[in-house]
Amino acid sequence: MSETVVNTYGGSPLNRLSWLRTSHAFLNAVVALPSTRWMLLNYGQPLIIKSDAGDQSFKYLTTQEVKPFLGPEPYFGQGQNPGELVPDAVEGEHNRHSPTLAVRHRGAPIVFLGLHETEPHDANSALPSSEFTNPEIAIQKLNGTAYFAMDIAELGLPETEVKQILDGALLGNGRSYSWVEPRSLMSSMDSFTAAVFANARSMVDWNFRNKFCPGCGSPTYSMWAGWKIACTSLLPWTDNTGRKPCPSGKGLHNYTHPRTDPVVIMIAIDETGDKRRFPGKFYSALAGFIEPGESFEDSVAREMWEEAGVHVWNVKYHSGQPWPYPASLMVGFYARADSSKPIRVDLDNELADARWFTRDEVRAVLDHKAGTTFRKSDFKRMNEIVEGKATEDKTNAEMAAQALSPADPGAASKPVLQREPTDDDEPPFRLPPLTAIAGVLIRDWVDGKIGFKNELLKGNL
């Protein structure tokens, strides 16, 4: 492949301004801008606005609208006592204390996602941290819209209080709002919103899960605009009398920074017989987490062997897809294999089935009207496998089923649950939609965009 493939959730449109995450002068200045926008979540579910016509869309809020959730100012650089501001890193007694860089130890964590620049390729618009010795002047040089994210579940507020806050900001003009299962929106999300959401959900989830220090067990707090967590024992005003120093106080520690879990996802191709392999009754691409001490290629070969007993070689990269459930990076590959060798699913027993299919067989399913469509019953079965229980929320179940259906450009934006097809309607098997990287890999193979030259097999690895 020569072109760059950008999958759903990828193609981040924001300048993340990572060098300014430690500057609470910058953060406090930019959060107060009228143009700043917020993506609000509740247990990872985004806020959606619905119209009388049934249309729905992501709702970005202003700082003024979310202010009741933010707590007292300052929002970043919080001192020991409420209302106190620690000096910024460029000056003052705290410049040697990394635990106070954009410290937020009161209120729910806030994540600065980045700046959507009006002129993204203008190198002169990128401000260095030294500019923010005078934030009021520096902020005038910013060209674009700043984005923040927050999960209000962190606050533990009663539903009635949350509703009261949001009703005043969102109701009116025939509109309503709700929190929605995000995978139900995959087929209707625009690329900008999908990429911003992927960043937001992964980051708020990471902050939500890490409440205690792995080094000593003390509570943690937020730093660097949500991009670092630290042990409260490291705060300069903490009384640590009689306690051993926390190991996180020295050196670098991977548990203090956000994590992304890489997952290889791949298809095996044998061009000598014009065939390919899919696992399971819902046929898709194999996937698995990368283990320590492995390269991507090593992981592809191991997963193929462990799950299907297939030896592969000549592993080639295709594309990647951020997967914010909670924080994975799907890394897509295709590899060569020998379809004359036996398939085994009895090694780790993760697959119900694995077999080879011709390109024509796969193309027939992709062209079938229900070939990449999931019904409500399909989603329920998948949910029981993943969650261990049946889905009780009818609305989210139906919307999640729609998420696994291909987008129809001519259809209305309101999700419509596919009817249960009869036996005459059914394809021989189902495949993932193009919103998932597995569907992209399969489609690109069928279309001849990826593959290997038709030559004799020379051996296996």
Coordinates of C-alpha atoms in Angstrom, one line a residue:
M1 CA 0.0 0.0 0.0
S2 CA 1.2 3.5 -0.8
E3 CA -1.5 5.7 0.6
T4 CA -2.0 6.5 4.3
V5 CA -5.2 4.9 5.7
V6 CA -7.0 6.9 8.4
N7 CA -9.5 4.8 10.3
T8 CA -12.4 5.8 12.5
Y9 CA -11.1 7.5 15.7
G10 CA -7.7 8.3 14.1
G11 CA -6.5 11.4 12.4
S12 CA -6.3 13.6 15.5
P13 CA -7.2 17.2 14.3
L14 CA -5.9 18.9 17.5
N15 CA -2.5 20.4 18.3
R16 CA -2.1 18.9 21.7
L17 CA 0.4 21.6 22.9
S18 CA 2.1 19.0 25.2
W19 CA 4.8 21.4 26.2
L20 CA 2.2 23.7 27.8
R21 CA 0.4 21.1 29.9
T22 CA 2.7 21.9 32.8
S23 CA 1.9 25.6 32.7
H24 CA -1.1 26.4 34.9
A25 CA -0.8 30.0 33.7
F26 CA -1.6 28.9 30.2
L27 CA -4.3 26.4 31.3
N28 CA -6.2 28.9 33.5
A29 CA -6.0 31.5 30.8
V30 CA -7.3 29.3 28.0
V31 CA -10.0 27.6 30.0
A32 CA -11.6 31.0 30.6
L33 CA -11.8 31.9 26.9
P34 CA -15.4 32.2 25.5
S35 CA -14.4 30.1 22.5
T36 CA -13.2 27.1 24.6
R37 CA -15.3 24.0 24.3
W38 CA -15.8 20.9 26.5
M39 CA -16.7 17.3 25.9
L40 CA -18.6 16.1 28.9
L41 CA -18.9 12.4 29.7
N42 CA -20.7 10.3 32.3
Y43 CA -19.0 7.0 33.0
G44 CA -17.5 7.2 29.6
Q45 CA -20.7 7.9 27.8
P46 CA -20.8 11.2 25.8
L47 CA -23.5 13.9 26.0
I48 CA -25.8 13.9 23.0
I49 CA -28.3 16.5 21.9
K50 CA -31.6 15.3 20.3
S51 CA -33.9 17.4 18.2
D52 CA -37.7 17.0 17.7
A53 CA -36.9 15.4 14.4
G54 CA -35.0 12.7 16.1
D55 CA -31.6 13.8 14.9
Q56 CA -28.8 13.6 17.4
S57 CA -25.3 15.0 17.7
F58 CA -22.4 15.5 20.1
K59 CA -22.8 18.5 22.2
Y60 CA -19.7 20.6 23.0
L61 CA -20.3 22.9 26.0
T62 CA -18.8 26.3 27.0
T63 CA -16.8 26.8 30.1
Q64 CA -19.7 28.9 31.5
E65 CA -22.1 25.9 31.0
V66 CA -19.8 23.4 32.8
K67 CA -18.7 25.7 35.5
P68 CA -20.9 24.2 38.2
F69 CA -18.9 20.9 37.7
L70 CA -15.5 22.4 37.9
G71 CA -15.3 23.5 41.5
P72 CA -13.6 26.7 42.8
E73 CA -10.9 28.5 41.0
P74 CA -8.0 28.2 40.3
Y75 CA -8.7 25.1 38.2
F76 CA -5.0 24.4 37.7
G77 CA -2.0 25.2 40.0
Q78 CA -4.0 24.7 43.2
G79 CA -2.2 25.5 46.4
Q80 CA -2.5 23.9 49.8
N81 CA -5.6 26.0 50.7
P82 CA -8.7 26.7 48.6
G83 CA -8.2 29.7 46.3
E84 CA -4.4 29.6 46.6
L85 CA -2.3 29.5 43.4
V86 CA 1.2 27.9 43.4
P87 CA 3.8 29.9 41.4
D88 CA 4.2 28.7 37.8
A89 CA 7.2 26.6 37.0
V90 CA 9.2 29.5 35.6
E91 CA 9.6 31.2 38.9
G92 CA 9.0 30.9 42.7
E93 CA 9.9 28.4 45.3
H94 CA 8.0 25.5 43.6
N95 CA 10.0 25.5 40.4
R96 CA 12.0 22.6 41.6
H97 CA 8.9 20.6 42.7
S98 CA 7.5 18.6 39.8
P99 CA 4.5 17.6 41.9
T100 CA 3.1 21.2 41.6
L101 CA 3.2 21.5 37.8
A102 CA -0.4 22.4 36.9
V103 CA -1.5 20.6 40.1
R104 CA -5.2 19.9 40.5
H105 CA -5.9 18.1 43.8
R106 CA -9.4 19.4 44.3
G107 CA -12.3 18.5 42.1
A108 CA -12.6 15.9 39.3
P109 CA -9.6 15.6 36.9
I110 CA -9.8 17.9 33.8
V111 CA -8.1 16.9 30.6
F112 CA -6.8 19.5 28.1
L113 CA -7.2 17.8 24.7
G114 CA -5.6 20.4 22.6
L115 CA -6.1 23.4 20.2
H116 CA -8.0 23.2 16.9
E117 CA -6.0 25.7 15.0
T118 CA -7.4 28.0 12.3
E119 CA -4.0 27.7 10.5
P120 CA -2.7 24.3 11.6
H121 CA 0.4 24.4 9.4
D122 CA 1.6 27.8 10.6
A123 CA 4.8 27.2 12.7
N124 CA 4.7 30.8 13.9
S125 CA 1.4 30.2 15.7
A126 CA 2.9 27.6 18.1
L127 CA 3.6 29.4 21.4
P128 CA 6.5 28.3 23.6
S129 CA 6.0 28.0 27.4
S130 CA 8.1 31.1 28.0
E131 CA 5.4 33.2 26.4
F132 CA 3.1 32.6 29.4
T133 CA 5.0 34.8 31.8
N134 CA 2.2 37.1 30.9
P135 CA -0.8 34.9 30.0
E136 CA -3.1 37.8 29.1
I137 CA -0.8 38.9 26.3
A138 CA 0.1 35.4 25.1
I139 CA -3.5 34.2 24.9
Q140 CA -4.2 36.8 22.3
K141 CA -1.7 35.1 20.0
L142 CA -3.6 31.8 20.1
N143 CA -5.5 31.1 16.9
G144 CA -8.1 28.4 17.3
T145 CA -10.5 26.6 19.7
A146 CA -9.3 24.9 22.8
Y147 CA -10.9 21.6 23.8
F148 CA -11.2 20.1 27.3
A149 CA -12.8 16.9 28.6
M150 CA -14.3 15.8 31.9
D151 CA -16.2 12.8 33.3
I152 CA -18.8 14.1 35.8
A153 CA -19.1 10.6 37.3
E154 CA -15.9 11.5 39.2
L155 CA -18.0 14.0 41.2
G156 CA -20.5 11.6 42.6
L157 CA -23.3 14.0 42.3
P158 CA -27.0 12.9 42.6
E159 CA -28.7 12.5 39.2
T160 CA -31.2 15.2 40.1
E161 CA -28.4 17.8 40.6
V162 CA -26.7 16.8 37.3
K163 CA -30.1 17.2 35.6
Q164 CA -30.7 20.6 37.2
I165 CA -27.4 21.9 35.9
L166 CA -27.7 20.6 32.4
D167 CA -31.4 21.4 32.0
G168 CA -30.7 25.1 32.2
A169 CA -27.9 24.9 29.6
L170 CA -29.3 22.4 27.1
L171 CA -33.1 22.4 27.1
G172 CA -35.2 24.5 24.8
N173 CA -36.0 24.9 21.1
G174 CA -37.4 21.4 21.0
R175 CA -34.1 19.8 22.2
S176 CA -33.4 17.1 24.7
Y177 CA -30.2 15.5 25.8
S178 CA -29.0 12.1 27.0
W179 CA -25.9 10.1 27.7
V180 CA -25.3 7.5 25.0
E181 CA -23.4 4.3 24.5
P182 CA -20.5 5.7 22.3
R183 CA -20.2 2.7 20.0
S184 CA -23.7 3.3 18.8
L185 CA -22.5 6.5 17.2
M186 CA -19.6 5.1 15.2
S187 CA -21.4 5.0 11.9
S188 CA -22.7 8.5 12.2
M189 CA -19.8 10.3 13.8
D190 CA -17.8 12.8 11.7
S191 CA -14.0 12.3 11.6
F192 CA -13.3 15.4 13.7
T193 CA -15.6 14.4 16.5
A194 CA -14.5 10.7 16.4
A195 CA -10.9 11.6 16.9
V196 CA -11.6 14.1 19.7
F197 CA -13.8 11.6 21.4
A198 CA -11.2 8.9 21.2
N199 CA -8.7 11.1 23.0
A200 CA -11.2 12.3 25.5
R201 CA -12.6 9.0 26.5
S202 CA -9.3 7.2 26.9
M203 CA -7.9 10.0 29.0
V204 CA -10.9 10.4 31.4
D205 CA -11.0 6.6 31.8
W206 CA -7.3 6.5 32.7
N207 CA -7.8 9.2 35.3
F208 CA -10.9 7.5 36.6
R209 CA -9.2 4.1 37.1
N210 CA -6.1 5.3 38.9
K211 CA -7.1 6.7 42.3
F212 CA -4.3 5.2 44.4
C213 CA -0.6 5.2 44.0
P214 CA 0.8 1.8 43.0
G215 CA 4.0 2.7 44.8
C216 CA 2.7 3.3 48.3
G217 CA -1.1 3.2 48.2
S218 CA -1.7 6.9 48.9
P219 CA -4.5 8.7 47.0
T220 CA -3.4 10.3 43.7
Y221 CA -4.2 13.7 42.2
S222 CA -4.1 15.2 38.7
M223 CA -1.2 17.0 37.1
W224 CA -0.3 18.3 33.6
A225 CA -3.9 19.0 32.7
G226 CA -4.9 15.4 33.2
W227 CA -1.9 13.9 31.5
K228 CA -0.1 12.8 34.6
I229 CA -1.1 11.5 38.0
A230 CA 1.0 11.8 41.2
C231 CA 1.1 10.5 44.7
T232 CA -0.3 12.9 47.3
S233 CA 2.7 12.1 49.6
L234 CA 4.8 14.1 47.1
L235 CA 3.0 17.4 47.6
P236 CA 5.3 19.8 49.5
W237 CA 2.7 20.4 52.2
T238 CA 2.0 16.8 53.0
D239 CA 3.0 15.5 56.4
N240 CA 4.9 12.3 55.8
T241 CA 6.2 11.9 59.4
G242 CA 6.8 8.2 60.1
R243 CA 6.3 7.1 56.5
K244 CA 8.8 5.7 54.0
P245 CA 9.3 7.8 50.9
C246 CA 7.1 6.8 48.0
P247 CA 9.1 5.0 45.2
S248 CA 7.4 7.3 42.7
G249 CA 9.3 10.3 44.1
K250 CA 12.5 9.3 42.2
G251 CA 13.0 8.4 38.6
L252 CA 10.4 7.7 35.8
H253 CA 7.4 5.5 36.4
N254 CA 5.1 4.3 33.6
Y255 CA 2.1 4.3 36.0
T256 CA 2.2 8.0 36.4
H257 CA 1.5 8.6 32.7
P258 CA -1.3 7.6 30.4
R259 CA -1.1 4.2 28.8
T260 CA -2.0 2.9 25.5
D261 CA -2.4 -0.9 25.1
P262 CA -1.2 -2.0 21.6
V263 CA -3.2 -4.8 20.0
V264 CA -2.2 -6.4 16.7
I265 CA -5.1 -7.3 14.4
M266 CA -4.3 -9.2 11.2
I267 CA -5.4 -11.3 8.3
A268 CA -3.6 -14.2 6.7
I269 CA -3.4 -14.4 2.9
D270 CA -2.5 -17.3 0.6
E271 CA -2.5 -15.9 -3.0
T272 CA -1.4 -19.2 -4.5
G273 CA -5.0 -20.4 -4.0
D274 CA -6.7 -17.0 -3.9
K275 CA -7.9 -17.7 -0.4
R276 CA -7.9 -16.1 3.0
R277 CA -8.7 -17.0 6.6
F278 CA -11.3 -15.8 9.0
P279 CA -11.9 -17.0 12.6
G280 CA -15.3 -17.7 14.2
K281 CA -18.9 -17.7 13.1
F282 CA -18.8 -14.0 13.1
Y283 CA -15.8 -14.0 10.7
S284 CA -13.3 -11.3 11.2
A285 CA -9.6 -10.6 11.7
L286 CA -7.6 -12.2 14.5
A287 CA -6.4 -9.8 17.3
G288 CA -4.4 -10.0 20.5
F289 CA -2.4 -7.9 22.9
I290 CA 1.3 -7.5 22.4
E291 CA 3.3 -9.2 25.1
P292 CA 6.5 -7.9 26.7
G293 CA 9.6 -8.7 24.7
E294 CA 7.7 -8.9 21.4
S295 CA 7.9 -6.8 18.2
F296 CA 4.6 -6.2 16.3
E297 CA 5.7 -8.9 13.8
D298 CA 6.4 -11.4 16.6
S299 CA 3.0 -10.8 18.1
V300 CA 1.3 -11.3 14.7
A301 CA 3.0 -14.6 14.3
R302 CA 2.3 -15.8 17.8
E303 CA -1.4 -14.9 17.8
M304 CA -2.0 -16.6 14.5
W305 CA -0.3 -19.7 15.7
E306 CA -1.9 -19.8 19.2
E307 CA -5.5 -19.1 18.0
A308 CA -5.6 -20.9 14.7
G309 CA -2.5 -23.0 14.4
V310 CA -1.5 -21.0 11.3
H311 CA 2.2 -20.2 10.6
V312 CA 2.6 -16.8 8.9
W313 CA 5.6 -14.9 7.4
N314 CA 6.2 -11.7 5.4
V315 CA 4.2 -9.6 7.9
K316 CA 3.3 -6.2 6.5
Y317 CA 1.9 -3.2 8.2
H318 CA -1.5 -1.7 7.0
S319 CA -2.8 1.0 9.3
G320 CA -3.7 1.8 12.9
Q321 CA -6.9 2.6 14.7
P322 CA -7.3 4.1 18.2
W323 CA -9.8 2.2 20.2
P324 CA -10.9 4.0 23.3
Y325 CA -12.5 1.1 25.1
P326 CA -10.7 1.9 27.2
A327 CA -7.3 2.7 25.7
S328 CA -6.1 0.4 23.0
L329 CA -4.3 1.0 19.7
M330 CA -5.3 -1.5 17.0
V331 CA -2.3 -2.0 14.8
G332 CA -3.3 -3.7 11.5
F333 CA -1.2 -6.2 9.6
Y334 CA -1.6 -8.7 6.8
A335 CA 0.7 -11.7 6.5
R336 CA 1.4 -14.6 4.2
A337 CA 0.3 -18.2 5.0
D338 CA -0.1 -21.6 3.5
S339 CA -3.8 -22.6 3.1
S340 CA -2.8 -26.3 2.5
K341 CA -1.8 -26.7 6.1
P342 CA -4.3 -27.8 8.7
I343 CA -6.1 -25.2 10.9
R344 CA -6.2 -25.8 14.7
V345 CA -8.5 -24.0 17.1
D346 CA -7.8 -26.4 20.0
L347 CA -4.6 -24.7 21.2
D348 CA -5.9 -21.8 23.3
N349 CA -9.6 -22.6 22.5
E350 CA -10.5 -18.9 21.9
L351 CA -12.1 -19.5 18.5
A352 CA -15.3 -21.3 17.7
D353 CA -14.2 -21.8 14.1
A354 CA -11.5 -20.9 11.6
R355 CA -11.5 -21.6 7.9
W356 CA -10.2 -20.4 4.6
F357 CA -12.4 -18.5 2.1
T358 CA -11.9 -17.4 -1.5
R359 CA -11.9 -13.7 -2.5
D360 CA -15.2 -14.3 -4.3
E361 CA -16.9 -15.8 -1.2
V362 CA -15.9 -12.8 0.9
R363 CA -16.9 -10.3 -1.8
A364 CA -20.4 -11.9 -2.0
V365 CA -20.8 -11.3 1.8
L366 CA -19.6 -7.7 1.6
D367 CA -22.0 -7.0 -1.3
H368 CA -24.9 -8.6 0.6
K369 CA -27.3 -6.1 2.2
A370 CA -26.9 -7.9 5.6
G371 CA -23.3 -8.9 5.2
T372 CA -21.9 -6.3 7.6
T373 CA -25.2 -5.6 9.5
F374 CA -25.7 -6.6 13.1
R375 CA -29.1 -7.2 14.6
K376 CA -30.3 -6.6 18.1
S377 CA -30.1 -10.3 18.8
D378 CA -26.5 -10.4 17.6
F379 CA -25.5 -7.5 19.9
K380 CA -27.2 -9.2 22.9
R381 CA -25.2 -12.4 22.3
M382 CA -21.9 -10.4 21.9
N383 CA -22.7 -8.4 25.0
E384 CA -23.3 -11.5 27.1
I385 CA -19.9 -12.8 26.1
V386 CA -18.1 -9.6 26.9
E387 CA -20.1 -8.4 29.9
G388 CA -21.3 -11.7 31.2
K389 CA -24.9 -10.5 31.3
A390 CA -27.8 -9.7 29.0
T391 CA -28.4 -6.1 28.0
E392 CA -31.3 -4.5 29.9
D393 CA -31.1 -1.1 28.4
K394 CA -33.2 -1.5 25.2
T395 CA -32.2 1.9 23.7
N396 CA -28.5 1.4 24.1
A397 CA -28.8 -2.2 22.9
E398 CA -30.5 -1.1 19.7
M399 CA -28.1 1.8 19.1
A400 CA -25.1 -0.4 19.7
A401 CA -26.5 -2.9 17.1
Q402 CA -26.7 0.0 14.7
A403 CA -23.1 0.9 15.4
L404 CA -22.0 -2.4 13.9
S405 CA -24.0 -1.7 10.8
P406 CA -22.6 0.0 7.7
A407 CA -23.4 3.7 7.3
D408 CA -25.9 4.5 4.6
P409 CA -25.2 8.0 3.2
G410 CA -28.8 8.3 2.0
A411 CA -30.4 7.4 5.3
A412 CA -31.5 9.7 8.1
S413 CA -29.1 10.2 10.9
K414 CA -31.5 8.6 13.4
P415 CA -30.4 5.0 14.1
V416 CA -32.8 2.5 12.7
L417 CA -32.6 -1.1 14.0
Q418 CA -32.3 -3.6 11.2
R419 CA -35.2 -6.1 11.0
E420 CA -34.4 -9.7 11.7
P421 CA -33.8 -11.2 8.3
T422 CA -35.4 -14.5 7.3
D423 CA -33.3 -17.5 6.2
D424 CA -33.6 -16.4 2.6
D425 CA -32.1 -13.0 3.5
E426 CA -29.2 -14.4 5.5
P427 CA -25.6 -14.2 4.1
P428 CA -23.5 -17.4 4.7
F429 CA -21.6 -15.4 7.4
R430 CA -21.1 -11.9 8.6
L431 CA -18.2 -9.5 8.5
P432 CA -17.3 -6.3 10.4
P433 CA -18.2 -2.9 9.0
L434 CA -15.7 -0.3 7.7
T435 CA -15.8 1.7 10.9
A436 CA -13.7 -1.1 12.4
I437 CA -10.1 -1.7 11.1
A438 CA -11.0 -5.4 10.7
G439 CA -13.5 -4.4 8.1
V440 CA -11.0 -2.2 6.3
L441 CA -8.4 -4.9 6.2
I442 CA -10.9 -7.4 4.7
R443 CA -12.3 -4.9 2.1
D444 CA -8.8 -3.8 1.0
W445 CA -7.8 -7.4 0.5
V446 CA -11.0 -8.1 -1.6
D447 CA -10.3 -5.0 -3.6
G448 CA -6.7 -6.0 -4.3
K449 CA -5.2 -3.1 -2.4
I450 CA -3.2 -5.4 -0.2
G451 CA -1.8 -8.9 -0.8
F452 CA 1.2 -10.7 -2.2
K453 CA 2.4 -11.7 -5.7
N454 CA 1.0 -15.0 -6.9
E455 CA 4.1 -17.1 -6.6
L456 CA 5.0 -20.6 -5.4
L457 CA 5.3 -21.1 -1.6
K458 CA 8.9 -21.5 -0.6
G459 CA 8.4 -22.5 3.1
N460 CA 7.1 -21.5 6.5
L461 CA 8.5 -19.8 9.5

